[in-house]
Short mmCIF file of N, CA and C in Angstrom, two decimals:
data_model
loop_
_atom_site.label_atom_id
_atom_site.label_comp_id
_atom_site.label_asym_id
_atom_site.label_seq_id
_atom_site.Cartn_x
_atom_site.Cartn_y
_atom_site.Cartn_z
N PHE A 1 -93.64 -60.64 -113.94
CA PHE A 1 -92.43 -60.13 -114.19
C PHE A 1 -91.55 -60.96 -113.28
N ARG A 2 -90.58 -61.76 -113.96
CA ARG A 2 -89.72 -62.57 -113.15
C ARG A 2 -88.39 -62.86 -114.07
N ARG A 3 -87.44 -63.22 -113.12
CA ARG A 3 -86.03 -63.82 -113.76
C ARG A 3 -86.41 -65.01 -114.91
N LEU A 4 -85.90 -64.81 -115.95
CA LEU A 4 -86.01 -65.87 -116.99
C LEU A 4 -85.40 -67.10 -116.61
N ARG A 5 -86.02 -68.17 -116.96
CA ARG A 5 -85.60 -69.56 -116.78
C ARG A 5 -84.76 -70.04 -118.13
N SER A 6 -84.01 -71.05 -117.95
CA SER A 6 -83.74 -71.79 -119.24
C SER A 6 -84.49 -71.84 -120.27
N THR A 7 -85.82 -72.43 -120.11
CA THR A 7 -86.59 -72.63 -120.90
C THR A 7 -87.20 -71.51 -121.56
N ASP A 8 -86.95 -70.28 -120.93
CA ASP A 8 -87.39 -69.07 -121.83
C ASP A 8 -86.43 -68.73 -122.91
N PHE A 9 -85.34 -68.80 -122.65
CA PHE A 9 -83.97 -68.34 -123.39
C PHE A 9 -84.47 -68.23 -124.98
N GLU A 10 -84.78 -69.17 -125.76
CA GLU A 10 -85.05 -69.16 -127.30
C GLU A 10 -85.91 -67.97 -127.38
N ARG A 11 -87.13 -68.03 -126.73
CA ARG A 11 -88.24 -67.04 -127.12
C ARG A 11 -87.71 -65.46 -126.71
N ALA A 12 -87.00 -65.45 -125.36
CA ALA A 12 -86.50 -64.11 -125.27
C ALA A 12 -85.39 -63.62 -126.38
N TYR A 13 -84.55 -64.52 -126.86
CA TYR A 13 -83.54 -63.98 -127.61
C TYR A 13 -84.44 -63.76 -129.08
N GLU A 14 -85.46 -64.41 -129.17
CA GLU A 14 -86.13 -64.33 -130.33
C GLU A 14 -86.83 -62.60 -130.58
N ILE A 15 -87.47 -62.17 -129.37
CA ILE A 15 -87.94 -60.97 -129.06
C ILE A 15 -86.84 -59.85 -129.45
N VAL A 16 -85.53 -60.31 -128.80
CA VAL A 16 -84.46 -59.41 -129.10
C VAL A 16 -84.07 -59.18 -130.72
N THR A 17 -83.91 -59.91 -131.44
CA THR A 17 -83.80 -60.12 -132.62
C THR A 17 -84.79 -59.47 -133.76
N GLU A 18 -86.12 -59.84 -133.20
CA GLU A 18 -87.19 -59.25 -133.75
C GLU A 18 -87.53 -57.78 -133.48
N VAL A 19 -87.13 -57.24 -132.56
CA VAL A 19 -87.23 -56.00 -132.17
C VAL A 19 -85.96 -54.99 -132.74
N THR A 20 -84.78 -55.84 -132.80
CA THR A 20 -83.76 -55.09 -133.36
C THR A 20 -83.84 -54.83 -135.04
N ALA A 21 -84.55 -55.70 -135.57
CA ALA A 21 -84.77 -55.55 -137.11
C ALA A 21 -86.06 -54.65 -137.34
N TRP A 22 -86.80 -54.72 -136.48
CA TRP A 22 -88.08 -53.43 -136.64
C TRP A 22 -87.39 -52.07 -136.58
N LEU A 23 -86.55 -51.99 -135.26
CA LEU A 23 -85.83 -50.73 -135.06
C LEU A 23 -85.37 -50.31 -136.47
N LYS A 24 -84.43 -51.19 -137.02
CA LYS A 24 -83.64 -50.76 -138.22
C LYS A 24 -84.61 -50.54 -139.33
N SER A 25 -85.88 -50.87 -139.35
CA SER A 25 -86.47 -50.82 -140.48
C SER A 25 -87.11 -49.39 -140.20
N LYS A 26 -87.47 -49.14 -139.21
CA LYS A 26 -87.87 -47.81 -138.70
C LYS A 26 -86.65 -46.57 -138.76
N GLY A 27 -85.25 -46.95 -138.99
CA GLY A 27 -84.46 -45.88 -139.05
C GLY A 27 -83.79 -45.56 -137.69
N ILE A 28 -84.18 -46.47 -136.54
CA ILE A 28 -83.81 -46.21 -135.48
C ILE A 28 -82.64 -46.85 -134.99
N ARG A 29 -81.55 -46.39 -135.02
CA ARG A 29 -80.14 -47.04 -134.65
C ARG A 29 -79.60 -47.50 -133.32
N GLN A 30 -80.60 -47.80 -132.48
CA GLN A 30 -80.49 -48.21 -131.10
C GLN A 30 -79.50 -49.39 -130.99
N TRP A 31 -79.76 -50.40 -131.83
CA TRP A 31 -78.77 -51.51 -131.94
C TRP A 31 -78.31 -51.58 -133.30
N HIS A 32 -77.09 -51.61 -133.62
CA HIS A 32 -76.67 -51.94 -134.86
C HIS A 32 -76.81 -53.41 -135.70
N ALA A 33 -77.12 -54.32 -134.49
CA ALA A 33 -77.24 -55.71 -134.81
C ALA A 33 -77.82 -56.26 -133.71
N PRO A 34 -78.46 -57.62 -133.79
CA PRO A 34 -78.78 -58.10 -132.43
C PRO A 34 -77.90 -58.29 -131.61
N LEU A 35 -78.13 -58.22 -130.34
CA LEU A 35 -76.92 -58.60 -129.32
C LEU A 35 -76.48 -60.08 -129.71
N PRO A 36 -75.18 -60.21 -129.58
CA PRO A 36 -74.66 -61.77 -130.21
C PRO A 36 -75.24 -62.47 -128.91
N ARG A 37 -75.83 -63.90 -129.66
CA ARG A 37 -76.31 -64.70 -128.69
C ARG A 37 -75.47 -65.22 -127.32
N GLU A 38 -74.08 -65.20 -127.92
CA GLU A 38 -73.42 -65.68 -126.67
C GLU A 38 -73.39 -64.70 -125.63
N ASN A 39 -73.59 -63.15 -125.85
CA ASN A 39 -73.41 -62.39 -124.91
C ASN A 39 -74.83 -62.48 -124.09
N TYR A 40 -76.08 -62.66 -124.77
CA TYR A 40 -77.35 -62.87 -124.21
C TYR A 40 -77.25 -64.03 -123.37
N GLU A 41 -76.88 -65.07 -123.77
CA GLU A 41 -76.55 -66.36 -122.98
C GLU A 41 -75.84 -66.14 -121.65
N GLN A 42 -74.76 -65.57 -121.80
CA GLN A 42 -73.94 -65.12 -120.53
C GLN A 42 -74.66 -64.42 -119.47
N ARG A 43 -75.44 -63.48 -119.94
CA ARG A 43 -76.63 -62.75 -119.07
C ARG A 43 -77.63 -63.64 -118.62
N HIS A 44 -78.10 -64.43 -119.03
CA HIS A 44 -78.77 -65.51 -118.89
C HIS A 44 -78.27 -66.64 -117.95
N GLU A 45 -77.06 -66.93 -117.86
CA GLU A 45 -76.50 -67.78 -116.92
C GLU A 45 -76.27 -67.10 -115.72
N ARG A 46 -75.82 -65.69 -115.53
CA ARG A 46 -75.94 -65.06 -114.64
C ARG A 46 -77.04 -64.55 -113.97
N GLY A 47 -78.20 -64.95 -114.54
CA GLY A 47 -79.72 -64.55 -114.07
C GLY A 47 -79.71 -62.96 -114.08
N GLU A 48 -79.24 -62.32 -115.12
CA GLU A 48 -79.85 -60.99 -115.52
C GLU A 48 -80.75 -60.63 -116.55
N ASN A 49 -81.34 -61.78 -116.76
CA ASN A 49 -82.43 -61.64 -118.05
C ASN A 49 -83.70 -62.01 -117.24
N TYR A 50 -84.64 -60.75 -117.57
CA TYR A 50 -86.00 -60.65 -116.86
C TYR A 50 -86.95 -60.70 -117.89
N GLY A 51 -88.33 -61.19 -117.74
CA GLY A 51 -89.15 -61.16 -118.57
C GLY A 51 -90.67 -60.79 -117.97
N LEU A 52 -91.53 -60.03 -119.09
CA LEU A 52 -92.72 -59.85 -118.59
C LEU A 52 -93.75 -60.74 -119.22
N PHE A 53 -94.42 -61.50 -118.68
CA PHE A 53 -95.51 -62.22 -119.07
C PHE A 53 -96.88 -61.92 -119.21
N VAL A 54 -97.57 -62.24 -120.42
CA VAL A 54 -98.91 -61.90 -120.65
C VAL A 54 -99.64 -63.29 -120.90
N ASP A 55 -100.74 -63.69 -120.13
CA ASP A 55 -101.26 -64.91 -120.14
C ASP A 55 -100.37 -66.03 -120.37
N GLY A 56 -99.36 -65.91 -119.69
CA GLY A 56 -98.31 -67.02 -119.64
C GLY A 56 -97.23 -66.99 -120.88
N GLU A 57 -97.47 -66.11 -121.68
CA GLU A 57 -96.58 -66.21 -122.65
C GLU A 57 -95.45 -64.88 -122.53
N LEU A 58 -94.44 -65.07 -122.69
CA LEU A 58 -93.33 -63.95 -122.64
C LEU A 58 -93.47 -62.79 -123.74
N ALA A 59 -93.52 -61.85 -123.36
CA ALA A 59 -94.14 -60.63 -124.17
C ALA A 59 -93.08 -59.55 -124.09
N ALA A 60 -92.20 -59.20 -123.06
CA ALA A 60 -91.17 -58.60 -123.17
C ALA A 60 -90.10 -58.89 -122.25
N VAL A 61 -88.84 -58.45 -122.59
CA VAL A 61 -87.44 -58.85 -121.91
C VAL A 61 -86.71 -57.55 -121.78
N VAL A 62 -85.98 -57.56 -120.47
CA VAL A 62 -84.90 -56.63 -120.32
C VAL A 62 -83.80 -57.25 -119.30
N SER A 63 -82.71 -56.74 -119.54
CA SER A 63 -81.65 -57.21 -118.77
C SER A 63 -81.08 -56.27 -117.88
N LEU A 64 -80.79 -56.63 -116.43
CA LEU A 64 -80.71 -56.05 -115.33
C LEU A 64 -79.19 -56.18 -114.87
N LEU A 65 -78.02 -55.63 -115.40
CA LEU A 65 -76.90 -56.01 -115.24
C LEU A 65 -76.04 -55.41 -114.04
N ALA A 66 -75.34 -56.10 -113.54
CA ALA A 66 -74.56 -55.68 -112.32
C ALA A 66 -73.33 -55.02 -112.80
N GLY A 67 -72.88 -55.40 -113.79
CA GLY A 67 -71.67 -54.60 -114.46
C GLY A 67 -71.98 -53.31 -115.28
N ARG A 68 -70.93 -52.69 -115.52
CA ARG A 68 -71.15 -51.30 -116.56
C ARG A 68 -70.46 -51.38 -117.68
N PRO A 69 -70.99 -50.85 -118.73
CA PRO A 69 -70.28 -50.68 -119.97
C PRO A 69 -69.12 -49.78 -119.50
N ASP A 70 -67.95 -50.45 -120.32
CA ASP A 70 -66.54 -49.64 -120.40
C ASP A 70 -66.71 -48.21 -120.75
N TYR A 71 -67.73 -47.92 -121.98
CA TYR A 71 -67.76 -46.77 -122.81
C TYR A 71 -68.46 -45.58 -121.87
N TRP A 72 -69.07 -45.94 -120.83
CA TRP A 72 -69.51 -44.96 -119.78
C TRP A 72 -68.60 -45.00 -118.52
N GLY A 73 -67.57 -45.71 -118.54
CA GLY A 73 -67.08 -46.14 -117.35
C GLY A 73 -66.48 -44.79 -116.52
N ASP A 74 -66.28 -43.71 -117.11
CA ASP A 74 -65.53 -42.53 -116.61
C ASP A 74 -66.80 -41.81 -115.98
N VAL A 75 -67.66 -42.02 -116.17
CA VAL A 75 -69.00 -41.33 -115.92
C VAL A 75 -69.57 -41.97 -114.86
N LEU A 76 -69.93 -43.21 -114.95
CA LEU A 76 -70.82 -43.67 -113.94
C LEU A 76 -69.95 -43.99 -112.43
N PRO A 77 -71.21 -43.84 -111.33
CA PRO A 77 -70.84 -43.88 -110.12
C PRO A 77 -70.25 -45.52 -109.69
N GLU A 78 -69.37 -45.28 -108.67
CA GLU A 78 -69.29 -46.63 -107.88
C GLU A 78 -70.34 -46.92 -107.22
N GLY A 79 -70.78 -48.14 -106.54
CA GLY A 79 -71.76 -48.19 -105.85
C GLY A 79 -73.13 -49.06 -106.17
N ASN A 80 -73.98 -48.65 -105.33
CA ASN A 80 -75.32 -49.82 -105.56
C ASN A 80 -76.25 -49.44 -106.56
N PHE A 81 -76.12 -49.78 -107.97
CA PHE A 81 -76.83 -49.43 -108.99
C PHE A 81 -76.86 -50.71 -109.95
N ARG A 82 -77.88 -50.68 -110.86
CA ARG A 82 -77.82 -51.58 -111.99
C ARG A 82 -77.97 -51.00 -113.38
N TRP A 83 -77.44 -51.66 -114.49
CA TRP A 83 -77.40 -51.18 -115.71
C TRP A 83 -78.51 -51.87 -116.35
N LEU A 84 -79.47 -51.07 -116.70
CA LEU A 84 -80.68 -51.53 -117.51
C LEU A 84 -80.22 -51.65 -119.11
N ALA A 85 -80.52 -52.93 -119.76
CA ALA A 85 -80.10 -52.91 -121.15
C ALA A 85 -81.14 -53.89 -121.76
N THR A 86 -81.08 -53.82 -123.05
CA THR A 86 -81.85 -54.44 -123.97
C THR A 86 -83.39 -54.68 -123.64
N LEU A 87 -84.24 -53.58 -123.55
CA LEU A 87 -85.58 -53.65 -123.31
C LEU A 87 -86.43 -54.08 -124.59
N ALA A 88 -87.03 -55.02 -124.65
CA ALA A 88 -87.75 -55.06 -125.64
C ALA A 88 -88.80 -55.79 -125.74
N ALA A 89 -89.98 -55.35 -126.47
CA ALA A 89 -91.38 -56.10 -126.39
C ALA A 89 -91.70 -56.71 -127.55
N GLY A 90 -92.21 -57.81 -127.67
CA GLY A 90 -92.67 -58.67 -128.79
C GLY A 90 -93.36 -57.82 -129.60
N ARG A 91 -93.32 -57.88 -131.11
CA ARG A 91 -94.05 -57.08 -131.92
C ARG A 91 -95.42 -57.24 -131.88
N LYS A 92 -95.73 -58.54 -131.54
CA LYS A 92 -97.03 -58.93 -131.47
C LYS A 92 -98.07 -58.31 -130.39
N TYR A 93 -97.30 -57.65 -129.34
CA TYR A 93 -97.84 -56.75 -128.43
C TYR A 93 -97.67 -55.34 -128.58
N SER A 94 -97.35 -54.82 -129.81
CA SER A 94 -97.15 -53.45 -130.08
C SER A 94 -98.25 -52.54 -129.72
N GLY A 95 -97.92 -51.45 -128.88
CA GLY A 95 -99.11 -50.47 -128.73
C GLY A 95 -99.67 -50.73 -127.39
N GLN A 96 -99.39 -51.87 -126.72
CA GLN A 96 -99.87 -52.04 -125.36
C GLN A 96 -99.08 -51.79 -124.25
N LYS A 97 -98.14 -50.85 -124.50
CA LYS A 97 -97.39 -50.05 -123.38
C LYS A 97 -96.77 -51.30 -122.49
N LEU A 98 -96.10 -52.24 -123.04
CA LEU A 98 -95.56 -53.38 -122.33
C LEU A 98 -94.27 -52.89 -121.94
N GLY A 99 -93.36 -52.00 -122.74
CA GLY A 99 -92.04 -51.58 -122.48
C GLY A 99 -92.14 -50.84 -121.23
N GLU A 100 -93.26 -49.86 -121.07
CA GLU A 100 -93.37 -49.08 -119.99
C GLU A 100 -93.74 -50.06 -118.62
N LEU A 101 -94.44 -51.07 -118.70
CA LEU A 101 -94.96 -51.99 -117.74
C LEU A 101 -93.64 -52.70 -117.10
N ALA A 102 -92.76 -53.25 -118.39
CA ALA A 102 -91.68 -53.88 -117.85
C ALA A 102 -90.48 -52.81 -117.22
N MET A 103 -90.38 -51.69 -117.68
CA MET A 103 -89.67 -50.86 -116.99
C MET A 103 -90.13 -50.61 -115.19
N SER A 104 -91.40 -50.46 -115.31
CA SER A 104 -91.89 -50.20 -113.79
C SER A 104 -91.65 -51.47 -113.13
N GLU A 105 -92.07 -52.54 -113.40
CA GLU A 105 -91.69 -54.09 -112.93
C GLU A 105 -90.26 -53.97 -112.65
N ALA A 106 -89.48 -53.79 -113.58
CA ALA A 106 -87.95 -54.09 -113.28
C ALA A 106 -87.56 -52.88 -112.02
N GLU A 107 -87.98 -51.65 -112.11
CA GLU A 107 -87.66 -50.85 -111.14
C GLU A 107 -88.15 -51.25 -109.63
N HIS A 108 -89.48 -52.01 -109.70
CA HIS A 108 -89.72 -52.34 -108.48
C HIS A 108 -88.99 -53.50 -107.77
N PHE A 109 -88.78 -54.38 -108.77
CA PHE A 109 -87.94 -55.50 -108.50
C PHE A 109 -86.58 -55.04 -107.59
N LEU A 110 -85.85 -54.24 -108.54
CA LEU A 110 -84.89 -53.67 -108.09
C LEU A 110 -84.78 -53.00 -106.78
N ALA A 111 -85.64 -52.12 -106.67
CA ALA A 111 -85.93 -51.50 -105.41
C ALA A 111 -86.21 -52.32 -104.23
N GLN A 112 -86.98 -53.63 -104.32
CA GLN A 112 -87.14 -54.63 -103.27
C GLN A 112 -85.76 -55.27 -103.18
N GLU A 113 -85.05 -55.27 -104.02
CA GLU A 113 -83.57 -55.81 -103.82
C GLU A 113 -82.84 -54.91 -103.13
N GLY A 114 -83.18 -53.69 -102.99
CA GLY A 114 -82.40 -52.76 -102.33
C GLY A 114 -81.40 -51.88 -103.08
N ILE A 115 -81.55 -52.02 -104.47
CA ILE A 115 -80.83 -51.16 -105.41
C ILE A 115 -81.51 -49.76 -105.54
N ALA A 116 -80.41 -48.82 -105.19
CA ALA A 116 -80.74 -47.32 -105.15
C ALA A 116 -80.87 -46.60 -106.37
N GLU A 117 -80.20 -47.38 -107.46
CA GLU A 117 -80.33 -46.32 -108.75
C GLU A 117 -80.20 -47.03 -109.86
N ILE A 118 -80.68 -46.68 -110.98
CA ILE A 118 -80.52 -47.52 -112.07
C ILE A 118 -80.25 -46.66 -113.26
N TYR A 119 -79.44 -47.08 -113.99
CA TYR A 119 -78.91 -46.33 -115.38
C TYR A 119 -79.06 -46.98 -116.63
N LEU A 120 -79.22 -46.38 -117.74
CA LEU A 120 -79.47 -46.96 -118.92
C LEU A 120 -78.66 -46.05 -120.11
N ASP A 121 -78.49 -46.35 -121.25
CA ASP A 121 -78.27 -45.55 -122.26
C ASP A 121 -79.17 -45.74 -123.47
N CYS A 122 -79.30 -44.73 -124.24
CA CYS A 122 -80.04 -45.03 -125.54
C CYS A 122 -79.45 -43.95 -126.60
N VAL A 123 -79.71 -44.27 -127.80
CA VAL A 123 -79.23 -43.38 -128.94
C VAL A 123 -80.27 -42.27 -129.15
N TYR A 124 -79.71 -41.09 -129.40
CA TYR A 124 -80.41 -39.90 -129.39
C TYR A 124 -81.60 -39.92 -130.53
N ASN A 125 -80.83 -40.11 -131.78
CA ASN A 125 -81.78 -40.12 -132.98
C ASN A 125 -82.53 -39.00 -133.18
N THR A 126 -83.80 -39.36 -132.99
CA THR A 126 -84.67 -38.02 -133.08
C THR A 126 -85.23 -37.53 -131.81
N GLY A 127 -84.85 -38.45 -130.98
CA GLY A 127 -85.04 -37.71 -129.68
C GLY A 127 -86.25 -38.45 -128.79
N LYS A 128 -86.58 -39.37 -129.54
CA LYS A 128 -87.92 -40.23 -129.23
C LYS A 128 -87.45 -41.28 -127.86
N LEU A 129 -86.47 -41.77 -128.03
CA LEU A 129 -86.07 -42.92 -126.95
C LEU A 129 -85.62 -41.89 -125.61
N PRO A 130 -84.91 -40.79 -125.64
CA PRO A 130 -84.81 -40.30 -124.40
C PRO A 130 -86.04 -39.55 -123.89
N GLN A 131 -86.92 -39.11 -124.77
CA GLN A 131 -88.31 -38.49 -124.35
C GLN A 131 -88.89 -39.72 -123.54
N PHE A 132 -89.09 -40.94 -124.35
CA PHE A 132 -89.72 -42.29 -123.68
C PHE A 132 -89.26 -42.25 -122.44
N TYR A 133 -87.87 -42.44 -121.96
CA TYR A 133 -87.51 -42.65 -120.72
C TYR A 133 -87.58 -41.33 -119.77
N ALA A 134 -87.62 -40.35 -120.17
CA ALA A 134 -87.97 -39.00 -119.47
C ALA A 134 -89.41 -39.18 -118.73
N SER A 135 -90.31 -39.54 -119.71
CA SER A 135 -91.57 -39.57 -119.27
C SER A 135 -91.79 -40.65 -118.26
N LEU A 136 -90.87 -41.51 -118.12
CA LEU A 136 -90.82 -42.54 -117.20
C LEU A 136 -90.05 -42.24 -115.84
N GLY A 137 -89.61 -41.01 -115.87
CA GLY A 137 -88.90 -40.40 -114.70
C GLY A 137 -87.52 -40.61 -114.59
N TYR A 138 -86.80 -40.82 -115.75
CA TYR A 138 -85.50 -40.95 -115.93
C TYR A 138 -85.15 -39.34 -116.48
N ARG A 139 -83.67 -39.08 -115.83
CA ARG A 139 -83.18 -37.75 -116.22
C ARG A 139 -81.82 -38.05 -116.97
N GLU A 140 -81.64 -37.05 -117.63
CA GLU A 140 -80.38 -37.19 -118.68
C GLU A 140 -79.04 -36.85 -117.86
N VAL A 141 -78.13 -37.59 -117.89
CA VAL A 141 -76.96 -37.30 -117.13
C VAL A 141 -75.82 -36.67 -118.04
N LEU A 142 -75.77 -37.29 -119.38
CA LEU A 142 -74.84 -36.81 -120.25
C LEU A 142 -75.12 -37.36 -121.59
N ARG A 143 -74.86 -36.65 -122.45
CA ARG A 143 -75.09 -36.82 -123.91
C ARG A 143 -73.78 -36.75 -124.72
N LYS A 144 -73.47 -37.98 -125.44
CA LYS A 144 -72.05 -37.73 -126.06
C LYS A 144 -71.91 -38.84 -127.17
N ASP A 145 -71.03 -38.50 -128.16
CA ASP A 145 -70.75 -39.48 -129.32
C ASP A 145 -69.96 -40.78 -129.12
N HIS A 146 -70.53 -41.95 -129.10
CA HIS A 146 -69.59 -43.03 -128.62
C HIS A 146 -69.29 -43.55 -130.31
N VAL A 147 -67.94 -43.88 -130.33
CA VAL A 147 -67.38 -44.45 -131.73
C VAL A 147 -67.14 -45.84 -131.51
N PHE A 148 -68.12 -46.87 -132.27
CA PHE A 148 -67.84 -48.29 -132.23
C PHE A 148 -67.42 -48.59 -133.69
N GLU A 149 -66.74 -49.78 -133.66
CA GLU A 149 -66.45 -50.28 -135.31
C GLU A 149 -67.60 -50.27 -136.12
N TRP A 150 -68.68 -50.21 -135.73
CA TRP A 150 -69.70 -50.19 -136.62
C TRP A 150 -70.43 -48.88 -136.87
N GLY A 151 -69.81 -47.72 -136.23
CA GLY A 151 -70.42 -46.44 -136.27
C GLY A 151 -70.28 -45.70 -135.13
N THR A 152 -70.82 -44.39 -135.39
CA THR A 152 -70.59 -43.32 -134.16
C THR A 152 -72.38 -43.20 -133.84
N PHE A 153 -72.30 -43.40 -132.49
CA PHE A 153 -73.92 -43.14 -131.90
C PHE A 153 -73.73 -42.07 -131.10
N ASP A 154 -74.93 -41.24 -131.09
CA ASP A 154 -75.18 -39.98 -130.42
C ASP A 154 -76.04 -40.54 -129.11
N SER A 155 -75.10 -40.78 -128.17
CA SER A 155 -75.93 -41.67 -127.08
C SER A 155 -76.08 -40.69 -125.84
N VAL A 156 -76.89 -41.09 -125.07
CA VAL A 156 -77.73 -40.32 -123.98
C VAL A 156 -77.68 -41.25 -122.83
N LEU A 157 -76.81 -40.93 -121.73
CA LEU A 157 -76.78 -41.67 -120.25
C LEU A 157 -77.89 -41.04 -119.52
N MET A 158 -78.83 -41.78 -118.96
CA MET A 158 -79.70 -41.63 -118.14
C MET A 158 -79.89 -42.08 -117.04
N THR A 159 -80.59 -41.88 -115.65
CA THR A 159 -80.53 -42.50 -114.50
C THR A 159 -81.86 -42.25 -113.95
N LYS A 160 -82.41 -43.10 -112.83
CA LYS A 160 -83.21 -42.73 -111.94
C LYS A 160 -83.22 -43.31 -110.45
N ARG A 161 -83.26 -42.38 -109.72
CA ARG A 161 -83.33 -42.95 -108.33
C ARG A 161 -84.57 -43.84 -108.04
N LEU A 162 -84.42 -45.01 -107.31
CA LEU A 162 -85.20 -45.87 -107.00
C LEU A 162 -85.63 -45.80 -105.50
N ASN A 163 -86.80 -45.97 -105.27
CA ASN A 163 -87.49 -45.97 -103.79
C ASN A 163 -87.08 -47.37 -103.09
N ALA A 164 -85.88 -47.65 -102.70
CA ALA A 164 -85.52 -48.99 -101.91
C ALA A 164 -86.20 -48.91 -100.79
N PRO A 165 -86.64 -49.97 -100.12
CA PRO A 165 -87.40 -50.04 -98.91
C PRO A 165 -86.16 -49.76 -97.78
#
């Protein structure tokens, strides 16, 4: 697990678009479309994209953002936390629990950096995604509808305290 380099960008973005299409095919509305390339590039330039590698190949990606999404701005605290976004494991690695491993590695990395808490959101849909994050120790902060130009999403804000040294 490490911060992605410029040479990792194309494969990282390919994983994001591949997983977006797969989620849509399963009727899971986590992302209405792939994150715009320019947004992912901006994260990349800021050093916020990370990857989990298996046998030297990029297998899963996650973004660890210093900023906060405006649509949760009234709920999120000020302070020492990171926003976890765009967790995706390449479909080639399906069933290998790389999402869980990437989450664990991200949490460990952030704790070592002195970050005290991590936040994320996910669509409720059938409850599978909130259950997934709850199984990793995240707790629900709030559930509410968010209205975007592309639709209304039943969203769940979740958090986890990290064991910073």
